[in-house]
Amino acid sequence: MANNKIQCFTCNKEKITYPCKGCSKEFCLIHLTEHRQILTDELNHITNEYNEFKQRIYEQKQNPENFSLLEQINRWERNSIEIIQQKAEDCREILIEYLPTVVNDIEMKFNDLNEQIKQIYAENDFNEINLNYLKNQLIEITQELNNPTNISIKEDSQPFINDISIFLSKKSNFNEWKQNAIIVVGGNGQGQELNQLDHPFGIFIDKKKNIFIADLWNHRIVEWKHNAKEGQIIAGGNGNG
């Protein structure tokens, strides 16, 4: 009786086996069923991932603000605002702590001015010069109260938050190739006529799409205008040398 049994890849026992074309391995009927189930489970897993990704694409189209790069921008904005707010709060605390000293100094000047006014009233001895002096003193005290001369705000030109920018990589215009080429120069056999070439060795194309060819065995440089049927000699063409 012919022995048609082959070793099963899974159980390593010689049994009647069945090939799996995908992995080129032999399995007995029991383990072939298990193998097929494993493949089915993998297919279901891939299908689930596909459906999840399809849902993500739909959600992204419906809610573009949830795009991950937008979230990075939002996070940068929040962090920057927090830094600015903290800096402003620090400056406020310093100013609030120092303001009473400024007000006390101004109050002392005001009290001194008030005593001078009382003295003028008491002596009843004043003129225009005295009045102008009192008026100017009052103006100076008022200005100092509104804008203290010994306190100022300095804005530093150095940024204290990290700057961000968006860089968009442009898609190249030359990344798609036609399946079939077209002849743009020559194509009329080997020769020395203006519509022929003989062992061309080098080529250059300028911005106007004119083509310059080093026509080696014709000892010349030929220019082919864009869409021209023949070239024109711009150097050489008088033999070797």
Backbone as JSON, one array per atom type, in Angstrom:
{
  "sequence": "MANNKIQCFTCNKEKITYPCKGCSKEFCLIHLTEHRQILTDELNHITNEYNEFKQRIYEQKQNPENFSLLEQINRWERNSIEIIQQKAEDCREILIEYLPTVVNDIEMKFNDLNEQIKQIYAENDFNEINLNYLKNQLIEITQELNNPTNISIKEDSQPFINDISIFLSKKSNFNEWKQNAIIVVGGNGQGQELNQLDHPFGIFIDKKKNIFIADLWNHRIVEWKHNAKEGQIIAGGNGNG",
  "N": [[0.85, -1.18, 0.0], [0.57, 2.15, -0.91], [2.45, 4.78, 0.62], [1.26, 7.75, 1.42], [1.63, 9.64, 3.25], [2.62, 12.58, 4.96], [4.75, 14.58, 7.0], [3.15, 16.54, 9.41], [3.19, 20.04, 9.79], [2.56, 21.24, 12.22], [1.99, 19.3, 14.3], [4.0, 17.5, 13.82], [3.68, 14.88, 13.07], [3.4, 12.0, 10.94], [1.0, 12.17, 8.65], [-1.96, 12.13, 6.59], [-1.78, 14.92, 4.71], [-2.49, 18.41, 3.97], [-1.84, 21.0, 1.73], [-0.97, 24.42, 2.4], [-1.29, 27.09, 0.42], [-0.53, 29.66, 0.88], [1.54, 29.79, 2.84], [3.03, 27.65, 2.07], [3.21, 25.24, 3.51], [2.62, 22.03, 5.01], [-0.25, 20.56, 6.46], [-2.01, 18.47, 8.76], [-5.48, 17.4, 8.74], [-6.79, 18.3, 11.06], [-5.07, 20.26, 12.11], [-4.86, 21.87, 9.93], [-7.35, 22.99, 9.88], [-7.18, 24.47, 12.24], [-5.11, 26.17, 11.49], [-6.32, 27.6, 9.4], [-8.24, 28.9, 10.91], [-6.67, 30.55, 12.45], [-5.69, 32.24, 10.45], [-8.11, 33.33, 9.66], [-8.8, 34.73, 11.99], [-6.74, 36.63, 12.0], [-7.39, 38.01, 9.65], [-9.86, 39.07, 10.45], [-8.94, 40.75, 12.46], [-7.38, 42.58, 10.99], [-9.44, 43.65, 9.47], [-10.99, 44.88, 11.45], [-9.17, 46.84, 12.31], [-9.02, 48.28, 9.96], [-11.65, 49.25, 9.78], [-11.7, 50.82, 12.08], [-9.79, 52.74, 11.39], [-11.04, 53.86, 9.19], [-13.21, 55.03, 10.48], [-11.83, 56.91, 11.96], [-10.88, 58.59, 9.92], [-13.32, 59.58, 8.99], [-14.22, 60.94, 11.3], [-12.17, 62.8, 11.47], [-12.6, 64.35, 9.22], [-15.05, 65.42, 9.87], [-14.47, 66.76, 12.21], [-12.09, 68.68, 12.03], [-10.61, 70.14, 13.82], [-9.62, 68.45, 15.7], [-7.3, 67.39, 14.79], [-3.99, 66.14, 15.14], [-1.75, 67.86, 14.87], [-2.95, 70.33, 15.14], [-3.65, 70.14, 17.78], [-1.14, 70.24, 18.93], [-0.5, 72.89, 18.38], [-2.48, 74.14, 19.9], [-1.69, 73.3, 22.43], [0.8, 74.55, 22.61], [-0.12, 77.18, 22.62], [-1.58, 77.28, 25.04], [0.47, 76.75, 26.89], [2.17, 78.93, 26.41], [0.51, 81.07, 27.09], [0.22, 80.56, 29.79], [2.85, 81.01, 30.66], [3.12, 83.75, 30.07], [1.07, 84.82, 31.66], [2.04, 84.11, 34.2], [4.4, 85.61, 34.28], [3.33, 88.2, 34.16], [1.93, 88.19, 36.57], [4.02, 87.99, 38.43], [5.28, 90.47, 38.01], [3.2, 92.16, 38.79], [2.99, 91.56, 41.52], [5.47, 92.52, 42.46], [5.17, 95.25, 41.89], [2.87, 95.95, 43.4], [3.87, 95.49, 45.92], [5.77, 97.49, 46.14], [4.44, 99.88, 45.69], [3.16, 101.16, 48.01], [5.36, 102.47, 49.24], [6.0, 104.39, 47.32], [3.64, 105.9, 47.29], [3.66, 106.85, 49.91], [5.92, 108.53, 49.85], [5.0, 110.48, 48.07], [2.85, 111.42, 49.48], [4.14, 112.63, 51.64], [5.37, 114.79, 50.32], [3.06, 116.09, 49.55], [1.95, 116.77, 52.05], [3.89, 118.55, 52.94], [3.55, 120.56, 51.06], [0.99, 121.3, 51.73], [1.38, 122.42, 54.27], [2.78, 124.69, 53.56], [0.8, 126.07, 52.2], [-0.98, 126.55, 54.28], [0.6, 128.25, 55.84], [0.86, 130.46, 54.18], [-1.8, 131.29, 54.12], [-2.09, 131.94, 56.82], [-0.26, 134.03, 57.22], [-1.09, 135.71, 55.33], [0.27, 136.73, 53.15], [1.15, 136.92, 50.07], [1.77, 136.54, 46.52], [1.58, 136.64, 42.86], [3.75, 135.07, 42.16], [4.06, 133.27, 44.31], [1.63, 131.87, 44.1], [1.82, 130.68, 41.55], [3.96, 128.97, 42.04], [2.87, 127.21, 43.97], [0.85, 126.08, 42.42], [2.31, 124.79, 40.39], [3.74, 122.94, 41.91], [1.67, 121.32, 42.83], [0.78, 120.24, 40.43], [3.03, 118.74, 39.68], [3.12, 116.85, 41.77], [0.72, 115.52, 41.32], [1.17, 114.42, 38.76], [3.26, 112.71, 39.39], [2.0, 110.93, 41.04], [0.24, 109.72, 39.27], [2.0, 108.71, 37.34], [4.59, 107.35, 38.5], [7.92, 108.41, 38.77], [10.1, 106.91, 39.54], [9.5, 104.34, 38.95], [9.24, 102.06, 36.35], [8.34, 100.29, 33.32], [9.99, 97.84, 31.55], [10.27, 96.51, 28.4], [11.55, 93.64, 27.17], [13.49, 92.85, 24.3], [14.15, 90.27, 23.78], [12.53, 87.24, 23.23], [10.58, 85.36, 25.54], [9.09, 83.16, 25.24], [8.77, 80.17, 23.36], [8.92, 80.32, 19.86], [6.75, 79.31, 17.17], [6.24, 77.82, 13.95], [4.67, 77.04, 10.79], [5.57, 74.63, 8.48], [5.25, 73.77, 5.18], [5.71, 71.12, 3.06], [6.26, 71.18, -0.29], [4.78, 69.42, -2.96], [6.57, 67.73, -5.44], [6.66, 68.67, -8.9], [7.6, 66.92, -10.7], [7.26, 64.25, -10.19], [5.69, 62.42, -11.4], [5.58, 60.16, -14.0], [5.25, 59.72, -17.5], [3.92, 56.9, -19.22], [4.8, 56.28, -21.78], [7.43, 57.35, -23.9], [8.37, 60.28, -25.88], [9.85, 61.33, -28.95], [12.1, 63.95, -28.98], [14.3, 65.04, -30.1], [16.22, 64.45, -33.01], [15.86, 61.17, -34.34], [15.84, 60.51, -36.97], [17.63, 58.76, -37.98], [21.18, 57.92, -38.18], [23.5, 60.48, -38.92], [24.68, 63.54, -40.55], [23.02, 65.6, -41.14], [20.87, 68.44, -40.31], [18.68, 67.5, -38.99], [19.56, 65.21, -37.84], [21.68, 63.11, -35.78], [24.93, 62.05, -34.61], [26.26, 59.81, -32.68], [25.6, 61.26, -30.14], [26.83, 62.91, -27.24], [26.56, 64.51, -24.92], [24.07, 66.43, -23.11], [22.01, 69.32, -22.6], [19.46, 71.27, -21.09], [17.8, 74.32, -21.27], [16.1, 77.07, -19.49], [14.05, 77.77, -21.2], [13.35, 75.47, -22.38], [14.88, 74.75, -24.52], [17.12, 72.6, -26.24], [20.45, 71.56, -25.97], [22.99, 69.86, -27.62], [25.86, 67.85, -27.5], [27.12, 66.82, -30.29], [28.89, 64.31, -30.96], [30.43, 62.77, -32.99], [29.97, 64.27, -35.18], [31.32, 66.49, -34.59], [30.34, 68.9, -33.37], [28.27, 71.39, -31.74], [24.88, 71.36, -31.23], [21.89, 73.19, -31.29], [18.57, 72.65, -30.37], [15.6, 74.1, -30.79], [12.66, 74.52, -28.74], [10.27, 72.14, -29.54], [11.15, 72.11, -32.16], [11.81, 70.92, -35.53], [14.27, 70.4, -36.53], [17.78, 70.92, -35.77], [20.14, 73.61, -35.02], [23.41, 74.59, -35.8], [25.61, 75.74, -33.37], [28.18, 75.77, -32.62], [31.29, 74.6, -33.91], [31.13, 71.97, -36.33], [32.73, 71.96, -38.55], [34.36, 69.9, -39.11], [36.91, 67.7, -37.67], [38.87, 68.99, -34.94]],
  "CA": [[0.0, 0.0, 0.0], [1.41, 3.36, -1.04], [2.47, 5.67, 1.78], [1.11, 9.14, 0.97], [1.6, 10.48, 4.45], [3.7, 13.58, 5.09], [4.82, 15.13, 8.36], [2.38, 17.77, 9.64], [4.05, 21.11, 10.27], [2.21, 21.61, 13.59], [2.15, 18.2, 15.27], [5.2, 16.74, 13.43], [3.34, 13.48, 12.88], [3.15, 11.67, 9.56], [-0.43, 11.99, 8.41], [-2.41, 12.68, 5.31], [-1.7, 16.38, 4.92], [-3.06, 19.29, 2.95], [-0.94, 22.16, 1.64], [-1.45, 25.81, 2.46], [-0.58, 27.78, -0.66], [-0.01, 30.94, 1.36], [2.81, 29.62, 3.56], [3.71, 26.49, 1.47], [3.44, 24.23, 4.53], [1.67, 20.91, 5.01], [-0.95, 20.38, 7.74], [-3.05, 17.45, 8.82], [-6.8, 18.0, 8.64], [-7.12, 19.01, 12.31], [-4.26, 21.48, 12.25], [-5.19, 22.76, 8.81], [-8.52, 23.75, 10.34], [-6.68, 25.47, 13.2], [-4.34, 27.16, 10.73], [-7.29, 28.45, 8.71], [-8.89, 29.73, 11.92], [-5.7, 31.6, 12.8], [-5.71, 33.19, 9.33], [-9.4, 34.05, 9.73], [-8.71, 35.69, 13.1], [-5.89, 37.73, 11.55], [-8.18, 38.8, 8.71], [-10.84, 39.85, 11.23], [-8.2, 41.81, 13.16], [-7.07, 43.61, 9.99], [-10.71, 44.31, 9.1], [-11.35, 45.77, 12.55], [-8.28, 48.0, 12.25], [-9.44, 49.07, 8.79], [-12.88, 49.97, 10.13], [-11.35, 51.87, 13.04], [-9.12, 53.83, 10.66], [-12.08, 54.5, 8.39], [-13.95, 55.88, 11.4], [-10.96, 58.06, 12.29], [-10.9, 59.5, 8.77], [-14.63, 60.26, 9.0], [-14.23, 61.89, 12.41], [-11.23, 63.88, 11.16], [-13.26, 65.23, 8.26], [-16.13, 66.12, 10.56], [-13.91, 67.61, 13.27], [-10.66, 68.91, 11.72], [-9.91, 70.76, 14.95], [-9.02, 67.39, 16.51], [-6.06, 66.94, 14.16], [-2.93, 66.12, 16.15], [-0.91, 69.06, 14.76], [-3.71, 71.43, 15.74], [-3.55, 69.98, 19.23], [0.18, 70.75, 19.3], [-0.6, 74.36, 18.38], [-3.29, 74.52, 21.07], [-0.87, 73.1, 23.63], [1.77, 75.66, 22.62], [-0.84, 78.4, 23.0], [-1.87, 77.22, 26.47], [1.72, 76.89, 27.65], [2.66, 80.3, 26.26], [-0.36, 81.94, 27.89], [0.57, 80.35, 31.2], [4.12, 81.7, 30.92], [2.86, 85.19, 30.06], [0.29, 85.14, 32.86], [2.91, 84.01, 35.37], [5.29, 86.76, 34.23], [2.54, 89.37, 34.53], [1.61, 88.1, 38.0], [5.24, 88.32, 39.16], [5.47, 91.92, 37.93], [2.16, 92.79, 39.62], [3.35, 91.39, 42.93], [6.56, 93.45, 42.76], [4.64, 96.62, 41.85], [1.97, 96.14, 44.54], [4.69, 95.54, 47.13], [6.55, 98.73, 46.17], [3.58, 101.06, 45.55], [2.97, 101.93, 49.25], [6.51, 103.35, 49.45], [5.85, 105.52, 46.38], [2.52, 106.73, 47.76], [4.1, 107.53, 51.14], [6.79, 109.64, 49.46], [4.16, 111.53, 47.48], [2.04, 111.99, 50.57], [5.02, 113.53, 52.39], [5.48, 116.02, 49.53], [1.76, 116.77, 49.61], [1.82, 117.36, 53.38], [4.77, 119.71, 52.97], [2.88, 121.61, 50.28], [-0.18, 121.73, 52.52], [1.88, 123.31, 55.33], [3.12, 125.96, 52.93], [-0.46, 126.78, 51.93], [-1.49, 127.03, 55.57], [1.43, 129.38, 56.27], [0.49, 131.62, 53.36], [-3.09, 131.77, 54.63], [-1.91, 132.53, 58.16], [0.46, 135.29, 57.12], [-1.82, 136.55, 54.35], [1.32, 137.46, 52.44], [1.47, 136.14, 48.87], [1.56, 137.23, 45.25], [1.46, 135.72, 41.74], [4.87, 134.12, 42.18], [3.72, 132.23, 45.28], [0.52, 131.06, 43.57], [2.35, 129.83, 40.46], [4.79, 127.94, 42.66], [1.97, 126.21, 44.56], [0.15, 125.4, 41.32], [3.26, 123.87, 39.73], [4.03, 121.86, 42.84], [0.51, 120.43, 42.84], [0.79, 119.53, 39.14], [4.11, 117.74, 39.74], [2.72, 115.76, 42.67], [-0.34, 114.76, 40.63], [1.8, 113.62, 37.71], [4.05, 111.65, 40.01], [1.06, 109.93, 41.55], [-0.29, 108.98, 38.12], [3.12, 108.03, 36.7], [5.78, 107.47, 39.36], [9.15, 108.53, 37.98], [11.09, 105.92, 39.96], [9.03, 103.0, 38.56], [8.98, 101.97, 34.91], [8.23, 98.94, 32.77], [10.91, 97.62, 30.44], [9.92, 95.37, 27.56], [12.77, 93.06, 26.61], [13.35, 92.41, 22.91], [14.36, 88.83, 23.73], [11.3, 86.51, 23.56], [10.72, 84.37, 26.61], [8.3, 81.98, 24.88], [9.26, 79.57, 22.13], [8.13, 80.63, 18.67], [6.45, 78.16, 16.32], [5.88, 78.12, 12.56], [4.18, 75.91, 10.02], [6.33, 74.4, 7.25], [4.53, 72.89, 4.27], [6.57, 70.58, 2.02], [5.55, 71.2, -1.57], [4.89, 68.21, -3.76], [7.32, 67.97, -6.66], [5.91, 68.59, -10.14], [8.26, 65.98, -11.59], [7.24, 62.93, -9.59], [4.82, 61.54, -12.17], [6.19, 59.89, -15.29], [4.38, 59.15, -18.52], [4.25, 55.51, -19.52], [5.46, 56.2, -23.08], [8.24, 58.52, -24.21], [8.24, 60.86, -27.21], [11.12, 61.8, -29.5], [12.17, 65.41, -28.98], [15.48, 65.4, -30.89], [16.69, 63.37, -33.87], [14.85, 60.21, -34.78], [15.91, 60.37, -38.42], [18.79, 57.95, -38.3], [22.52, 58.47, -37.94], [23.97, 61.3, -40.03], [25.18, 64.86, -40.24], [22.03, 66.62, -41.46], [20.44, 69.19, -39.13], [17.67, 66.72, -38.25], [20.2, 63.96, -37.47], [22.78, 63.14, -34.81], [25.88, 60.95, -34.77], [26.87, 59.55, -31.37], [25.49, 62.39, -29.18], [27.6, 62.56, -26.03], [26.1, 65.29, -23.76], [22.83, 67.16, -23.34], [21.66, 70.35, -21.62], [18.16, 71.91, -21.37], [17.72, 75.6, -20.57], [14.8, 77.41, -18.9], [13.06, 77.88, -22.27], [13.21, 74.1, -22.88], [15.74, 74.52, -25.67], [18.02, 71.48, -25.97], [21.78, 71.69, -26.54], [23.55, 68.51, -27.68], [27.22, 67.66, -28.0], [27.02, 65.82, -31.35], [30.31, 63.97, -30.88], [31.13, 62.36, -34.22], [29.83, 65.36, -36.15], [32.22, 67.55, -34.09], [29.58, 70.14, -33.31], [27.24, 71.6, -30.72], [23.64, 71.67, -31.94], [20.77, 73.67, -30.46], [17.23, 72.32, -30.85], [14.58, 74.92, -30.16], [11.53, 73.75, -28.23], [9.34, 71.64, -30.56], [11.71, 72.27, -33.5], [11.95, 69.69, -36.31], [15.69, 70.21, -36.78], [18.63, 71.75, -34.93], [21.01, 74.57, -35.68], [24.77, 74.48, -35.29], [26.04, 76.94, -32.68], [29.63, 75.68, -32.43], [31.86, 73.47, -34.64], [30.5, 71.61, -37.61], [33.69, 72.14, -39.62], [35.29, 68.79, -39.07], [37.67, 67.46, -36.45], [39.9, 69.98, -34.66]],
  "C": [[0.89, 1.25, 0.0], [1.3, 4.24, 0.19], [2.43, 7.12, 1.29], [1.05, 10.09, 2.15], [2.84, 11.37, 4.53], [3.64, 14.16, 6.49], [4.06, 16.45, 8.45], [3.29, 18.83, 10.27], [3.8, 21.42, 11.74], [2.51, 20.49, 14.57], [3.35, 17.31, 14.98], [4.94, 15.24, 13.3], [3.06, 13.23, 11.41], [1.68, 11.31, 9.38], [-0.74, 12.39, 6.97], [-2.54, 14.19, 5.5], [-2.29, 17.13, 3.72], [-2.21, 20.57, 2.92], [-1.69, 23.48, 1.83], [-0.64, 26.6, 1.44], [0.05, 29.08, -0.18], [1.36, 30.81, 2.0], [3.6, 28.42, 3.05], [4.07, 25.43, 2.5], [2.32, 23.2, 4.49], [1.08, 20.75, 6.41], [-1.89, 19.19, 7.64], [-4.4, 18.14, 8.9], [-7.14, 18.83, 9.88], [-6.37, 20.34, 12.38], [-4.41, 22.42, 11.06], [-6.38, 23.64, 9.19], [-8.09, 24.84, 11.32], [-5.92, 26.58, 12.48], [-5.27, 28.14, 10.01], [-7.98, 29.39, 9.69], [-7.98, 30.88, 12.33], [-5.69, 32.68, 11.71], [-7.0, 34.01, 9.35], [-9.38, 35.09, 10.83], [-7.84, 36.9, 12.71], [-6.62, 38.63, 10.58], [-9.2, 39.66, 9.44], [-10.16, 41.01, 11.96], [-7.86, 42.94, 12.2], [-8.32, 44.37, 9.61], [-11.15, 45.28, 10.18], [-10.48, 47.02, 12.55], [-8.65, 48.91, 11.08], [-10.68, 49.89, 9.13], [-12.62, 51.08, 11.13], [-10.68, 53.06, 12.34], [-10.11, 54.58, 9.79], [-12.91, 55.43, 9.25], [-13.14, 57.11, 11.78], [-10.95, 59.08, 11.16], [-12.21, 60.28, 8.74], [-14.68, 61.31, 10.1], [-13.31, 63.08, 12.14], [-11.84, 64.87, 10.19], [-14.36, 66.03, 8.92], [-15.61, 67.1, 11.59], [-12.42, 67.84, 13.01], [-9.89, 69.54, 12.87], [-9.27, 69.73, 15.86], [-7.73, 66.84, 15.93], [-4.9, 67.11, 15.13], [-2.04, 67.36, 16.08], [-1.63, 70.28, 15.33], [-3.64, 71.35, 17.25], [-2.19, 70.46, 19.72], [0.18, 72.27, 19.35], [-1.38, 74.83, 19.6], [-2.48, 74.38, 22.36], [0.18, 74.19, 23.76], [1.1, 76.95, 23.08], [-1.11, 78.42, 24.51], [-0.61, 77.44, 27.3], [2.25, 78.31, 27.58], [1.84, 81.27, 27.08], [-0.03, 81.81, 29.37], [1.87, 81.07, 31.56], [3.91, 83.2, 31.0], [2.09, 85.6, 31.31], [1.14, 85.1, 34.11], [3.86, 85.19, 35.43], [4.56, 88.04, 34.65], [2.22, 89.37, 36.02], [2.83, 88.44, 38.85], [5.47, 89.83, 39.17], [4.45, 92.65, 38.78], [2.52, 92.72, 41.09], [4.46, 92.37, 43.34], [6.04, 94.88, 42.86], [3.75, 96.9, 43.06], [2.77, 96.26, 45.84], [5.41, 96.89, 47.26], [5.67, 99.99, 46.17], [3.36, 101.83, 46.86], [4.13, 102.88, 49.54], [6.41, 104.59, 48.57], [4.77, 106.47, 46.88], [2.92, 107.5, 49.02], [5.0, 108.72, 50.82], [5.98, 110.8, 48.89], [3.32, 112.21, 48.55], [2.87, 112.97, 51.4], [5.19, 114.85, 51.64], [4.18, 116.81, 49.59], [1.56, 117.46, 50.97], [2.7, 118.6, 53.51], [4.15, 120.88, 52.21], [1.68, 122.17, 51.04], [0.24, 122.68, 53.63], [2.24, 124.68, 54.75], [1.85, 126.79, 52.64], [-1.04, 127.36, 53.22], [-0.71, 128.28, 56.03], [1.09, 130.64, 55.48], [-0.84, 132.2, 53.82], [-2.9, 132.5, 55.97], [-1.24, 133.9, 58.08], [-0.23, 136.28, 56.18], [-0.83, 137.41, 53.56], [1.74, 136.63, 51.23], [1.21, 137.01, 47.64], [1.5, 136.17, 44.12], [2.57, 134.66, 41.73], [4.58, 132.97, 43.12], [2.63, 131.3, 44.74], [0.98, 130.14, 42.44], [3.2, 128.7, 41.0], [3.93, 126.82, 43.22], [1.27, 125.39, 43.47], [1.07, 124.38, 40.64], [3.61, 122.69, 40.62], [2.89, 120.84, 42.86], [0.44, 119.61, 41.55], [1.85, 118.42, 39.16], [3.74, 116.56, 40.62], [1.66, 114.87, 42.02], [0.25, 113.87, 39.55], [2.59, 112.46, 38.29], [3.17, 110.56, 40.58], [0.52, 109.07, 40.41], [0.8, 108.15, 37.45], [4.38, 108.21, 37.53], [7.06, 107.46, 38.53], [10.19, 107.47, 38.34], [10.62, 104.48, 39.71], [8.75, 103.04, 37.06], [8.9, 100.51, 34.5], [9.14, 98.85, 31.56], [10.49, 96.36, 29.7], [11.19, 94.87, 26.87], [12.52, 92.6, 25.18], [13.56, 90.9, 22.77], [13.07, 88.11, 24.11], [11.54, 85.49, 24.66], [9.76, 83.2, 26.41], [8.84, 81.46, 23.55], [8.34, 79.88, 20.96], [7.87, 79.35, 17.89], [6.06, 78.67, 14.94], [5.37, 76.86, 11.91], [5.0, 75.82, 8.74], [5.57, 73.38, 6.41], [5.49, 72.43, 3.18], [5.77, 70.48, 0.73], [5.82, 69.91, -2.33], [5.59, 68.53, -5.08], [6.43, 67.82, -7.89], [6.47, 67.53, -11.08], [8.24, 64.56, -11.05], [6.3, 61.97, -10.31], [5.41, 61.39, -13.57], [5.15, 59.31, -16.25], [4.86, 57.74, -18.85], [5.05, 55.39, -20.82], [6.21, 57.49, -23.37], [7.92, 59.05, -25.6], [9.62, 61.33, -27.66], [11.1, 63.32, -29.56], [13.35, 65.9, -29.81], [15.86, 64.2, -31.75], [15.55, 62.46, -34.31], [14.85, 59.98, -36.28], [17.15, 59.6, -38.86], [20.1, 58.68, -38.04], [22.96, 59.27, -39.15], [24.4, 62.66, -39.57], [24.23, 65.97, -40.66], [21.54, 67.29, -40.17], [19.33, 68.47, -38.35], [18.21, 65.37, -37.81], [21.29, 64.2, -36.43], [23.69, 61.95, -35.09], [26.66, 60.8, -33.47], [26.81, 60.79, -30.46], [26.09, 61.99, -27.83], [27.1, 63.29, -24.78], [24.87, 66.08, -24.11], [22.59, 68.18, -22.22], [20.34, 70.98, -22.05], [18.09, 73.2, -20.59], [16.3, 75.87, -20.09], [13.69, 77.49, -19.95], [12.81, 76.54, -22.94], [13.94, 73.88, -24.2], [16.78, 73.47, -25.29], [19.34, 71.7, -26.7], [22.47, 70.32, -26.47], [24.98, 68.57, -28.2], [27.19, 66.49, -28.98], [28.43, 65.34, -31.68], [30.96, 63.71, -32.24], [30.91, 63.35, -35.36], [30.66, 66.58, -35.74], [31.5, 68.9, -34.04], [28.67, 70.18, -32.08], [25.99, 72.07, -31.45], [22.58, 72.11, -30.94], [19.46, 73.29, -31.13], [16.24, 73.18, -30.08], [13.42, 74.02, -29.72], [10.55, 73.44, -29.35], [9.85, 71.84, -31.99], [11.86, 70.92, -34.19], [13.41, 69.4, -36.65], [16.49, 71.17, -35.92], [19.39, 72.78, -35.73], [22.37, 74.52, -34.99], [25.16, 75.8, -34.64], [27.53, 76.91, -32.38], [30.12, 74.46, -33.23], [31.17, 73.24, -35.97], [31.44, 71.74, -38.79], [34.75, 71.04, -39.62], [36.06, 68.72, -37.76], [38.71, 68.57, -36.24], [39.35, 71.21, -34.0]]
}
